[in-house]
Coordinates of C-alpha atoms in Angstrom, one line a residue:
Chain A
M893 CA 85.0 205.7 50.7
A894 CA 84.2 203.5 47.8
V895 CA 83.9 206.8 45.9
D896 CA 87.4 207.8 46.5
T897 CA 89.0 204.5 45.4
S898 CA 87.1 204.4 41.9
S899 CA 88.0 208.1 41.4
Q900 CA 91.5 207.3 42.0
S901 CA 91.8 204.1 40.0
V902 CA 90.5 206.0 37.0
A903 CA 92.5 209.0 37.3
K904 CA 95.7 207.0 37.9
A905 CA 94.9 205.0 34.8
A906 CA 94.5 208.0 32.7
G907 CA 97.8 209.5 33.6
E908 CA 99.6 206.3 34.1
D909 CA 102.0 206.2 31.5
V910 CA 103.6 209.3 32.4
A911 CA 103.4 208.8 36.0
R912 CA 105.1 205.3 35.7
G913 CA 107.9 206.4 33.5
R914 CA 108.9 209.0 35.6
S915 CA 109.0 207.2 38.8
R916 CA 110.9 204.4 37.3
G917 CA 113.3 206.8 36.0
T918 CA 114.0 208.8 39.2
G919 CA 114.2 205.5 41.3
N920 CA 117.2 204.5 39.2
R921 CA 119.8 205.9 37.3
Q922 CA 119.6 209.0 35.1
G923 CA 120.2 206.7 32.1
A924 CA 117.2 204.7 32.7
V925 CA 115.2 207.8 32.0
K926 CA 116.9 208.4 28.8
R927 CA 116.7 204.6 27.7
S928 CA 113.0 204.5 28.6
L929 CA 112.2 207.7 26.8
S930 CA 114.2 206.8 23.7
T931 CA 112.4 203.3 23.6
H932 CA 109.0 204.2 24.4
W933 CA 109.3 208.0 22.6
Y934 CA 107.0 206.8 19.8
A935 CA 104.5 205.0 21.7
W936 CA 103.8 207.8 24.2
A937 CA 103.5 210.4 21.5
M938 CA 101.1 208.4 19.7
V939 CA 98.9 207.7 22.6
A940 CA 99.5 211.5 24.0
P941 CA 96.4 213.0 22.0
V942 CA 93.9 210.4 23.6
V943 CA 95.3 210.7 26.9
I944 CA 95.3 214.5 27.0
V945 CA 91.5 214.3 25.6
I946 CA 90.6 211.8 28.2
G947 CA 92.1 213.5 30.9
V948 CA 90.6 216.9 30.1
I949 CA 87.2 216.0 28.9
I950 CA 86.5 213.0 30.9
G951 CA 89.0 212.9 33.7
Y952 CA 88.3 216.3 35.1
P953 CA 84.5 216.3 34.8
L954 CA 84.7 213.1 36.6
V955 CA 86.7 214.3 39.5
R956 CA 84.3 217.4 39.5
G957 CA 81.3 215.1 39.6
I958 CA 82.4 213.2 42.6
W959 CA 83.0 216.5 44.2
L960 CA 79.9 217.9 43.6
S961 CA 78.3 214.5 45.1
L962 CA 80.1 215.4 48.2
T963 CA 78.5 219.1 48.4
D964 CA 75.1 220.5 48.6
A965 CA 75.3 222.0 45.3
N966 CA 72.0 223.0 43.3
E967 CA 70.8 225.5 40.8
R968 CA 70.8 228.3 43.4
N969 CA 74.1 228.1 44.8
V970 CA 76.4 227.0 42.0
E971 CA 78.7 229.8 40.1
R972 CA 76.7 231.4 37.4
S973 CA 76.4 234.6 35.4
I974 CA 73.2 236.3 35.3
G975 CA 73.6 239.1 32.6
V976 CA 76.7 240.8 33.5
N977 CA 76.7 239.9 37.2
H978 CA 78.9 237.0 38.1
I979 CA 77.8 235.1 41.2
P980 CA 80.5 232.9 42.8
A981 CA 79.4 229.5 44.2
T982 CA 78.0 229.4 47.7
Y983 CA 77.6 225.5 47.8
E984 CA 79.2 223.7 50.7
F985 CA 81.3 220.5 51.5
V986 CA 78.7 218.1 53.4
G987 CA 80.7 214.7 53.0
V988 CA 79.0 211.5 52.4
D989 CA 75.6 212.9 53.4
N990 CA 74.1 212.5 50.0
Y991 CA 75.4 208.9 49.8
V992 CA 73.9 208.1 53.0
D993 CA 70.6 209.7 52.0
A994 CA 70.3 207.9 48.9
L995 CA 71.3 204.5 50.2
T996 CA 69.0 204.9 53.4
G997 CA 66.1 206.5 51.7
N998 CA 63.3 204.7 49.7
Q999 CA 63.7 206.3 46.2
F1000 CA 67.2 204.9 45.3
L1001 CA 66.6 201.4 46.5
S1002 CA 63.0 201.3 44.7
T1003 CA 64.6 202.7 41.5
L1004 CA 67.4 200.2 41.7
G1005 CA 65.1 197.4 42.2
W1006 CA 63.3 198.3 39.1
T1007 CA 66.3 199.0 36.9
L1008 CA 67.3 195.6 38.1
V1009 CA 64.3 194.0 36.9
W1010 CA 64.4 196.1 33.5
T1011 CA 67.8 194.8 32.9
V1012 CA 67.4 191.4 33.7
S1013 CA 64.2 190.9 31.8
C1014 CA 65.5 193.0 28.7
V1015 CA 68.8 191.0 28.4
S1016 CA 67.4 187.6 28.9
V1017 CA 64.3 187.9 26.6
T1018 CA 66.6 189.7 24.1
F1019 CA 69.5 186.8 24.3
A1020 CA 66.7 184.1 24.1
L1021 CA 65.1 185.6 21.0
G1022 CA 68.5 186.5 19.3
L1023 CA 69.7 183.0 20.1
G1024 CA 66.7 181.5 18.5
L1025 CA 66.6 183.6 15.5
A1026 CA 70.5 183.2 14.8
N1027 CA 69.7 179.4 15.2
L1028 CA 66.9 179.7 12.4
L1029 CA 69.1 181.8 10.0
N1030 CA 72.0 179.6 10.5
R1031 CA 70.2 177.0 8.5
R1032 CA 70.3 176.5 4.8
I1033 CA 66.8 177.9 3.8
A1034 CA 65.7 179.8 0.9
G1035 CA 65.7 183.6 1.1
R1036 CA 67.9 183.4 4.2
S1037 CA 69.4 186.9 3.2
V1038 CA 66.1 188.4 3.1
Y1039 CA 64.9 187.4 6.2
R1040 CA 68.3 188.7 7.6
M1041 CA 68.0 192.0 6.1
L1042 CA 64.6 192.5 7.3
L1043 CA 65.3 191.3 10.8
I1044 CA 68.2 193.7 11.0
L1045 CA 66.0 196.6 10.1
P1046 CA 65.4 197.8 13.9
W1047 CA 68.9 198.1 14.5
A1048 CA 69.5 200.1 11.2
V1049 CA 67.0 203.1 12.2
P1050 CA 68.3 205.6 14.7
G1051 CA 66.9 204.7 18.0
F1052 CA 65.1 207.8 18.8
V1053 CA 63.1 207.3 15.6
S1054 CA 62.1 204.0 16.6
V1055 CA 61.0 205.0 19.9
F1056 CA 58.8 207.6 18.4
A1057 CA 57.3 205.2 16.2
W1058 CA 56.4 203.1 19.3
R1059 CA 55.0 205.8 21.1
F1060 CA 52.8 206.3 18.1
L1061 CA 51.7 202.7 17.8
Y1062 CA 51.1 202.7 21.7
N1063 CA 48.9 205.8 21.8
E1064 CA 46.0 204.9 24.0
D1065 CA 43.3 206.8 21.7
N1066 CA 44.6 206.6 18.3
G1067 CA 47.4 204.1 18.5
L1068 CA 47.2 201.3 16.1
L1069 CA 47.4 198.6 18.8
N1070 CA 44.4 199.5 20.5
K1071 CA 42.7 199.9 17.0
I1072 CA 43.5 196.3 16.2
L1073 CA 42.4 195.3 19.8
A1074 CA 39.2 197.2 19.2
G1075 CA 38.7 195.5 16.2
G1076 CA 38.6 192.2 18.0
G1077 CA 36.4 193.7 20.5
I1078 CA 39.0 194.2 23.2
D1079 CA 39.0 197.4 25.4
A1080 CA 41.6 199.9 24.9
V1081 CA 45.0 199.1 26.9
P1082 CA 46.6 202.0 28.5
W1083 CA 50.1 201.0 27.0
L1084 CA 51.8 203.8 28.7
N1085 CA 49.5 205.2 31.3
D1086 CA 49.4 202.2 33.7
P1087 CA 52.2 201.4 35.6
T1088 CA 52.1 197.7 35.0
W1089 CA 51.6 198.1 31.3
A1090 CA 54.2 201.0 30.9
K1091 CA 56.8 198.6 32.6
F1092 CA 55.6 195.8 30.2
S1093 CA 55.6 198.3 26.9
V1094 CA 59.1 199.8 27.7
I1095 CA 60.7 196.3 28.0
A1096 CA 59.0 195.2 24.7
V1097 CA 60.5 198.4 22.9
N1098 CA 63.9 197.6 24.3
V1099 CA 63.8 194.1 23.3
W1100 CA 62.5 195.0 19.9
L1101 CA 65.6 197.4 19.5
G1102 CA 67.9 194.9 21.0
V1103 CA 67.3 191.6 19.3
P1104 CA 69.1 192.6 16.0
F1105 CA 72.5 193.2 17.4
M1106 CA 72.2 190.0 19.6
M1107 CA 71.3 188.1 16.5
V1108 CA 73.9 189.2 14.4
A1109 CA 76.7 188.8 17.0
L1110 CA 75.2 185.1 17.8
L1111 CA 74.9 184.3 14.2
G1112 CA 78.7 185.1 13.8
G1113 CA 79.6 182.8 16.5
L1114 CA 77.5 180.2 15.1
Q1115 CA 79.3 180.4 11.8
S1116 CA 82.6 179.9 13.3
I1117 CA 81.6 176.6 15.0
P1118 CA 83.2 174.1 12.6
G1119 CA 80.1 171.8 11.2
E1120 CA 82.4 168.6 11.7
L1121 CA 81.9 168.9 15.3
Y1122 CA 77.8 168.5 14.6
E1123 CA 78.3 165.7 11.8
A1124 CA 80.5 163.9 14.5
A1125 CA 78.0 164.3 17.3
E1126 CA 75.2 163.1 15.1
M1127 CA 77.2 159.9 14.1
D1128 CA 77.6 159.3 17.9
G1129 CA 73.7 159.3 18.1
A1130 CA 73.4 162.7 19.9
G1131 CA 69.9 164.3 19.7
A1132 CA 69.4 167.9 18.5
L1133 CA 69.0 169.1 22.2
Q1134 CA 72.3 167.2 23.1
R1135 CA 74.1 168.8 20.0
F1136 CA 72.7 172.3 21.1
R1137 CA 73.7 171.8 24.8
H1138 CA 77.3 170.5 24.3
I1139 CA 78.3 171.9 20.9
T1140 CA 76.3 174.9 20.3
L1141 CA 76.4 176.7 23.8
P1142 CA 80.1 176.0 24.3
G1143 CA 81.0 177.2 20.9
L1144 CA 79.1 180.3 21.4
R1145 CA 80.6 180.8 25.0
S1146 CA 83.0 183.7 24.3
V1147 CA 80.5 185.4 21.9
S1148 CA 77.8 185.3 24.4
T1149 CA 79.5 186.2 27.5
T1150 CA 80.7 189.3 25.7
V1151 CA 77.2 190.3 24.3
I1152 CA 75.5 189.7 27.5
L1153 CA 78.2 191.7 29.4
L1154 CA 77.8 194.7 26.8
S1155 CA 74.0 194.5 26.7
T1156 CA 73.6 194.3 30.4
I1157 CA 75.7 197.7 30.6
W1158 CA 73.7 199.3 27.8
T1159 CA 70.3 198.3 29.3
F1160 CA 71.1 199.4 32.7
N1161 CA 72.2 202.8 31.0
M1162 CA 69.3 202.9 28.3
F1163 CA 68.4 206.6 28.7
P1164 CA 66.4 207.3 25.3
V1165 CA 63.9 204.4 25.5
I1166 CA 62.7 205.3 29.0
F1167 CA 63.1 208.9 28.4
L1168 CA 61.4 209.3 25.1
L1169 CA 58.6 206.8 25.9
T1170 CA 57.3 207.5 29.1
R1171 CA 59.8 210.0 30.9
G1172 CA 59.8 207.5 33.6
G1173 CA 56.1 207.7 34.1
P1174 CA 53.3 207.4 35.0
G1175 CA 54.3 208.4 38.6
E1176 CA 57.8 207.1 38.8
A1177 CA 56.7 203.6 37.6
T1178 CA 59.3 203.3 34.7
Q1179 CA 62.0 205.5 35.9
I1180 CA 65.5 203.8 35.9
L1181 CA 68.5 205.2 37.7
V1182 CA 70.0 207.0 34.8
T1183 CA 66.8 208.8 34.0
Q1184 CA 66.2 209.5 37.8
A1185 CA 69.6 211.1 37.9
Y1186 CA 68.8 213.1 34.7
K1187 CA 65.7 214.4 36.1
F1188 CA 67.3 215.7 39.4
S1189 CA 69.5 218.0 37.5
F1190 CA 67.5 219.0 34.4
E1191 CA 63.8 218.4 35.0
I1192 CA 62.8 219.4 38.6
S1193 CA 63.4 222.9 40.1
P1194 CA 65.7 224.0 41.5
R1195 CA 67.9 221.5 39.9
D1196 CA 69.6 219.2 42.5
Y1197 CA 73.3 218.8 41.1
A1198 CA 74.5 217.2 44.2
Q1199 CA 71.9 214.4 44.4
S1200 CA 72.1 213.8 40.5
S1201 CA 75.9 213.5 40.8
T1202 CA 75.5 210.9 43.8
W1203 CA 73.6 208.9 41.7
G1204 CA 75.7 208.9 38.8
V1205 CA 78.5 208.0 40.9
L1206 CA 76.7 205.2 42.4
I1207 CA 75.5 203.7 39.1
L1208 CA 79.3 203.8 38.0
I1209 CA 80.1 201.8 41.0
L1210 CA 77.6 199.5 40.3
L1211 CA 78.4 198.7 36.9
M1212 CA 82.4 198.3 37.8
V1213 CA 81.4 196.0 40.4
F1214 CA 79.3 194.0 38.0
A1215 CA 82.0 194.1 35.5
A1216 CA 84.6 192.8 38.1
V1217 CA 82.3 190.2 39.4
Y1218 CA 81.3 189.0 35.9
R1219 CA 85.0 188.7 35.0
R1220 CA 85.9 186.8 38.0
V1221 CA 83.0 184.5 37.7
L1222 CA 83.8 183.7 34.0
R1223 CA 87.5 183.1 34.8
K1224 CA 86.5 180.8 37.5
Q1225 CA 84.3 178.8 35.1
G1226 CA 87.1 179.0 32.5
E1227 CA 89.2 176.7 34.8
V1228 CA 86.2 174.1 34.8
W1229 CA 85.9 174.0 31.1
Chain B
M1330 CA 49.7 192.6 20.1
V1331 CA 53.3 192.6 19.2
T1332 CA 54.5 191.4 22.5
T1333 CA 52.0 188.7 22.5
T1334 CA 53.2 187.2 19.4
T1335 CA 57.1 187.6 20.3
P1336 CA 57.0 184.7 22.8
A1337 CA 54.5 182.7 20.6
A1338 CA 57.1 183.1 17.8
K1339 CA 59.5 181.8 20.0
A1340 CA 57.9 178.3 20.6
P1341 CA 57.8 177.4 17.0
A1342 CA 61.3 178.4 16.6
R1343 CA 62.2 175.9 19.0
R1344 CA 60.2 173.3 17.6
A1345 CA 61.6 174.0 14.3
A1346 CA 65.1 173.8 15.2
Q1347 CA 64.5 170.4 16.7
A1348 CA 62.3 169.1 14.1
P1349 CA 64.9 168.1 11.3
A1350 CA 67.2 166.4 13.4
A1351 CA 64.4 164.6 15.8
R1352 CA 63.7 162.0 13.0
P1353 CA 67.3 161.5 11.4
A1354 CA 66.4 158.1 10.8
K1355 CA 63.5 158.8 8.5
A1356 CA 65.1 161.7 6.7
P1357 CA 67.5 160.3 4.0
R1358 CA 70.4 162.9 4.4
R1359 CA 71.4 165.5 7.0
G1360 CA 70.6 169.0 5.9
R1361 CA 67.0 167.9 4.4
R1362 CA 64.0 168.7 6.3
S1363 CA 60.4 167.4 6.1
P1364 CA 58.0 170.1 4.4
L1365 CA 56.2 170.4 7.8
S1366 CA 59.2 171.6 9.4
S1367 CA 60.3 173.8 6.8
A1368 CA 56.9 175.4 6.6
A1369 CA 57.4 176.1 10.4
L1370 CA 60.6 177.4 10.0
H1371 CA 59.6 179.9 7.2
L1372 CA 56.3 180.9 9.1
T1373 CA 58.3 181.6 12.4
L1374 CA 61.0 183.8 10.2
I1375 CA 58.3 185.6 8.4
A1376 CA 56.5 186.5 11.8
A1377 CA 59.8 187.6 13.3
S1378 CA 60.4 190.0 10.1
V1379 CA 56.9 191.2 10.2
I1380 CA 57.4 192.2 13.9
A1381 CA 60.8 193.7 13.2
V1382 CA 59.5 195.8 10.1
F1383 CA 56.1 196.6 10.8
P1384 CA 56.5 199.7 13.2
V1385 CA 59.1 201.2 10.5
L1386 CA 56.8 200.5 7.8
W1387 CA 53.8 201.9 9.6
V1388 CA 55.4 205.1 10.0
L1389 CA 56.2 205.5 6.4
L1390 CA 52.5 204.6 5.5
T1391 CA 51.4 207.3 8.3
S1392 CA 53.8 210.0 6.8
L1393 CA 52.0 209.5 3.2
K1394 CA 48.7 210.2 4.6
P1395 CA 47.0 213.4 5.0
A1396 CA 47.6 214.7 8.4
K1397 CA 44.0 214.3 9.6
F1398 CA 44.0 210.7 8.6
A1399 CA 47.1 210.1 10.4
A1400 CA 45.5 208.1 13.3
T1401 CA 43.3 205.8 11.1
T1402 CA 44.2 202.1 10.3
D1403 CA 43.7 202.5 6.5
F1404 CA 47.0 201.5 4.9
F1405 CA 46.4 203.7 1.8
K1406 CA 44.4 206.6 2.2
D1407 CA 44.7 209.4 -0.3
T1408 CA 48.5 209.2 -0.6
T1409 CA 49.9 212.7 -0.4
F1410 CA 53.3 214.3 0.2
E1411 CA 51.6 217.0 2.3
N1412 CA 53.5 216.2 5.5
Y1413 CA 56.6 216.6 3.6
T1414 CA 56.2 219.9 2.1
N1415 CA 54.6 221.1 5.7
L1416 CA 57.6 219.7 7.7
L1417 CA 60.1 221.4 5.0
N1418 CA 58.4 224.8 4.8
D1419 CA 56.8 225.3 8.2
T1420 CA 58.9 223.6 10.8
P1421 CA 62.7 224.2 11.6
F1422 CA 63.3 220.7 10.4
L1423 CA 66.0 221.5 8.2
T1424 CA 67.8 223.4 10.6
W1425 CA 67.8 220.8 13.1
F1426 CA 69.1 218.4 10.4
G1427 CA 72.0 220.8 9.7
N1428 CA 72.6 221.0 13.3
S1429 CA 72.8 217.2 13.6
L1430 CA 74.8 216.9 10.5
L1431 CA 77.3 219.5 11.9
V1432 CA 77.6 218.0 15.2
A1433 CA 77.9 214.1 14.2
A1434 CA 80.4 215.1 11.3
L1435 CA 82.6 217.2 13.5
T1436 CA 82.7 214.7 16.3
T1437 CA 83.5 211.7 14.0
V1438 CA 86.2 213.6 12.2
L1439 CA 87.9 214.8 15.4
G1440 CA 87.3 211.4 17.3
V1441 CA 88.8 209.3 14.4
F1442 CA 91.7 212.1 14.0
V1443 CA 92.6 211.9 17.7
S1444 CA 92.5 208.3 18.3
S1445 CA 93.9 206.7 15.2
T1446 CA 97.5 206.9 16.3
T1447 CA 96.5 205.6 19.8
G1448 CA 94.8 202.7 18.1
Y1449 CA 98.0 201.9 16.5
A1450 CA 100.5 202.3 19.5
V1451 CA 98.3 200.0 21.7
S1452 CA 98.2 197.4 18.8
R1453 CA 102.0 197.3 18.1
F1454 CA 103.9 198.6 21.0
R1455 CA 104.5 197.4 24.4
F1456 CA 105.2 200.6 26.7
P1457 CA 104.9 201.5 30.4
G1458 CA 101.2 202.6 31.0
K1459 CA 99.7 200.5 28.1
R1460 CA 97.7 198.4 30.4
G1461 CA 96.3 201.3 32.3
L1462 CA 95.4 203.1 29.2
M1463 CA 93.5 200.2 27.9
W1464 CA 91.5 199.7 30.8
T1465 CA 90.8 203.4 30.8
L1466 CA 89.5 203.1 27.3
L1467 CA 87.3 200.1 28.6
I1468 CA 86.0 201.7 31.8
T1469 CA 85.1 204.8 30.0
Q1470 CA 83.0 203.2 27.6
M1471 CA 81.0 201.8 30.6
F1472 CA 80.2 205.6 32.0
P1473 CA 76.6 206.1 32.2
V1474 CA 75.6 209.6 31.0
A1475 CA 74.6 210.5 34.5
V1476 CA 78.0 210.5 35.8
L1477 CA 79.3 213.3 33.5
I1478 CA 76.4 215.3 32.6
V1479 CA 76.1 217.6 35.5
P1480 CA 79.9 218.5 35.5
I1481 CA 79.9 218.9 32.0
Y1482 CA 76.8 221.0 31.9
N1483 CA 78.3 223.2 34.8
I1484 CA 81.6 223.7 32.8
M1485 CA 79.9 224.3 29.5
A1486 CA 77.7 226.9 31.4
S1487 CA 80.6 228.8 32.7
M1488 CA 82.6 228.7 29.5
G1489 CA 79.4 229.8 27.6
L1490 CA 79.4 226.8 25.4
L1491 CA 75.8 225.9 26.3
N1492 CA 73.4 225.7 23.3
S1493 CA 76.6 225.7 20.8
P1494 CA 77.3 223.1 18.4
A1495 CA 81.0 223.4 19.8
G1496 CA 79.9 222.4 23.3
L1497 CA 78.0 219.4 22.0
V1498 CA 81.0 218.1 19.8
I1499 CA 83.1 218.5 22.9
T1500 CA 80.7 216.6 24.9
Y1501 CA 80.4 213.8 22.2
L1502 CA 84.0 213.3 22.0
T1503 CA 83.9 211.8 25.7
I1504 CA 81.8 209.0 24.2
A1505 CA 83.7 208.8 20.7
V1506 CA 87.2 209.0 21.5
P1507 CA 87.4 206.0 23.9
F1508 CA 85.3 204.1 21.3
C1509 CA 87.3 205.1 18.1
A1510 CA 90.7 204.2 20.0
W1511 CA 89.5 200.8 21.1
M1512 CA 87.7 199.8 17.8
M1513 CA 90.7 201.0 15.7
K1514 CA 93.0 198.8 17.8
G1515 CA 90.9 196.1 16.8
F1516 CA 91.5 196.7 13.3
F1517 CA 95.1 197.4 13.3
D1518 CA 95.2 194.0 15.2
T1519 CA 94.0 192.4 11.9
I1520 CA 97.0 194.0 9.9
P1521 CA 99.9 191.6 9.6
R1522 CA 103.1 192.7 11.6
E1523 CA 105.2 191.7 8.7
I1524 CA 104.1 195.0 6.9
D1525 CA 105.4 197.2 9.7
E1526 CA 108.6 195.0 10.0
S1527 CA 109.2 195.7 6.3
G1528 CA 108.8 199.5 6.8
Y1529 CA 111.4 199.7 9.5
V1530 CA 113.6 197.4 7.2
D1531 CA 113.3 200.4 4.7
G1532 CA 114.3 202.9 7.1
L1533 CA 110.8 204.2 7.9
T1534 CA 110.2 205.6 11.3
P1535 CA 107.3 204.3 13.3
F1536 CA 105.2 207.3 12.2
G1537 CA 106.2 206.8 8.8
T1538 CA 105.2 203.2 8.8
F1539 CA 101.9 204.1 10.5
W1540 CA 101.2 206.7 8.0
R1541 CA 102.6 205.4 4.7
L1542 CA 101.9 201.5 5.1
I1543 CA 99.1 201.1 7.9
L1544 CA 96.9 203.7 7.3
P1545 CA 95.8 203.0 3.8
L1546 CA 95.4 199.4 4.6
A1547 CA 93.3 200.3 7.7
K1548 CA 91.0 202.5 5.4
P1549 CA 87.8 200.2 5.8
G1550 CA 88.3 199.8 9.3
I1551 CA 88.5 203.4 9.8
A1552 CA 85.3 204.0 7.8
V1553 CA 83.7 201.5 9.8
T1554 CA 84.7 203.4 13.1
A1555 CA 83.8 206.6 11.6
F1556 CA 80.3 205.4 10.6
Y1557 CA 79.6 203.9 14.0
S1558 CA 80.8 207.3 15.6
F1559 CA 78.5 209.2 13.6
I1560 CA 75.6 207.3 14.2
T1561 CA 76.1 207.3 17.9
A1562 CA 76.4 211.3 17.5
W1563 CA 73.4 211.2 15.1
S1564 CA 71.2 209.4 17.6
E1565 CA 72.3 210.8 21.1
V1566 CA 69.3 211.9 22.9
A1567 CA 70.4 212.8 26.8
Y1568 CA 73.0 215.5 26.2
A1569 CA 71.3 216.9 23.3
S1570 CA 68.1 217.3 25.3
A1571 CA 70.0 218.7 28.2
F1572 CA 72.3 221.1 26.4
M1573 CA 70.3 222.6 23.6
V1574 CA 67.2 224.8 23.9
G1575 CA 65.4 226.9 21.8
D1576 CA 64.1 225.9 18.2
E1577 CA 67.3 227.2 16.3
N1578 CA 69.7 225.1 18.3
L1579 CA 68.1 221.7 18.4
T1580 CA 69.4 218.7 17.1
L1581 CA 67.0 216.1 15.6
A1582 CA 66.5 214.1 18.7
G1583 CA 65.6 217.1 20.4
G1584 CA 63.6 218.4 17.5
L1585 CA 61.4 215.4 17.3
Q1586 CA 60.3 215.7 20.9
K1587 CA 58.7 218.9 19.8
F1588 CA 56.2 217.1 17.6
V1589 CA 55.3 214.9 20.6
N1590 CA 55.0 216.6 23.7
Q1591 CA 52.6 216.2 26.6
Y1592 CA 50.2 218.5 25.5
G1593 CA 49.4 216.4 22.1
A1594 CA 51.1 214.9 19.2
Q1595 CA 51.4 215.9 15.6
W1596 CA 52.0 212.5 13.9
G1597 CA 51.8 214.1 10.6
P1598 CA 55.0 216.0 10.6
M1599 CA 56.6 213.6 13.3
S1600 CA 56.2 210.5 10.9
A1601 CA 57.5 212.5 7.9
A1602 CA 60.4 213.6 9.8
S1603 CA 61.1 210.1 11.0
V1604 CA 61.0 208.9 7.4
L1605 CA 63.6 211.4 6.4
I1606 CA 66.1 210.6 9.2
A1607 CA 65.5 206.7 9.2
I1608 CA 65.5 205.9 5.4
P1609 CA 69.0 207.4 4.6
A1610 CA 70.4 205.9 7.8
A1611 CA 68.8 202.5 7.1
L1612 CA 70.1 202.2 3.6
V1613 CA 73.6 203.0 4.5
F1614 CA 73.6 200.7 7.6
L1615 CA 72.2 197.9 5.5
F1616 CA 74.7 198.5 2.9
A1617 CA 77.5 198.6 5.2
Q1618 CA 76.5 196.0 7.7
R1619 CA 78.6 193.3 6.7
H1620 CA 81.6 195.4 7.2
L1621 CA 80.0 196.7 10.5
V1622 CA 79.6 193.1 11.9
T1623 CA 83.2 192.1 10.9
G1624 CA 84.3 195.6 12.8
M1625 CA 82.0 194.6 15.8
S1626 CA 83.7 191.4 16.1
A1627 CA 87.2 192.6 15.7
G1628 CA 86.7 195.5 17.9
A1629 CA 84.1 195.2 20.6
V1630 CA 83.2 191.5 20.7
K1631 CA 86.6 190.3 21.0
G1632 CA 87.9 192.9 23.3

């Protein structure tokens, strides 16, 4: 049910300009069509390439993905060619069975639980560190631009390279971290081989990757707060903590709500960190929804396309609900402020 | 070790943030801080910088050591370029590099080309369907890789496009097009509308105005958008891992996985490859980062 509505809204949105223009025209006189076309002709022509591209390479696969999630498609029954033989699809429509299985089974819910822990802890730690560093960099200190450059570095390196660097550091036998611990007489830590440590390690890497973006965005926000506000508050005898609470935080509000929304969505979908660091292991300890959906369709045999699509659609619904609720909460707060 | 220092680094950060203002009565003027808090500030920033830089630096140092010492903690041990020559001569690294370059460049050019007029139209015109289009652009950016990967994989398979750069480029356009259109809208918004009006007064059509007046002014914005989509395609992992198989067809993200698989790790070539991928990207990034931040706040953050 919920699947249908989401697909419709997206599909409708993609083709909306055409649909609306037509319907309005046919409802009224013939002249309205002409007028509308002649007024908006340029705009429609200009957006046409993107509408077509989105419709063909996003809309169509999306609809197909939703369809697959309502079938029992897997590697053995989809349409395929072996050599010159073309084998037609034999999978069948099964209704919402996949959704029922996912939502009543254990695996989806436990993976969702860890995905939420992963997202909340990554985003909150990243935000706290980013805010702290942005505040430090916003002060007048010697070598500020050097610090800034160095702190941005993790953002500048392609993500998969950084993740491999961390795998190198985390290596249980030869990794630098354990060598350092050994120097202090501490036993080797199984960074990526123990479920608890692995969870800790993947979060640490994602925080390391995410802080620079957060810091830069918040620094931009801090610099747009007028200095007079702080001076006036200081005159009135406000302490540092009060100034932080009543000037800095409200001043950063628009930037921070946006970066929190963005980084929540990114972290929820953060494929490379988990995939390249642990492949979801040990066991399924660090598997988030996205990597598990990928595993269904590309790592197990036979590839379970239906299950994978179901998880994909569920992830999308979760994110859209989250974005909608987040917006609503913000709007409500906005009236209070 | 890294993770224990991170929260620790936070605590002095807080303290340092409060210290100068905690004693405004003693400090003669605002903006001066005691030597102690100044030292704390620098120490915190140094600690954070070390954590930020070290993993990258460590890979660089490893790549310059003979492969057999790769796992030792000595910083400089018989510095050599052996890893680099091995990487370039004995592995398909250059092929992977070429594949990545081709795919990322094509994605960027096509993405920017297709979406530039849309960014302009959404920025300047009111037309039926505009709201729906903008929502679509925003929502598609939220799409998790898991939603589209299976259907696109099946479609590519039935069209014989798996394992070909063309298939990967088409796939990456699903990411690049909505993103580019949204970013460019932000940049066009920063160009004053008076310029468009002057174009109309001079008898230019909207296309003419866009092409002759606005596009040249938006060049920096387009460069930033292009750079971002290049980097996104360059470091994409999920589609590249699923769609490309066989040494000849891998992109860098897939190729590097060959060095570090479950059977063991070849840290020597891995570290050399990482440096060759990361250093150019990082240099360009650091050089362009001021514009990137402006672009981000114009495009994404404000949106």
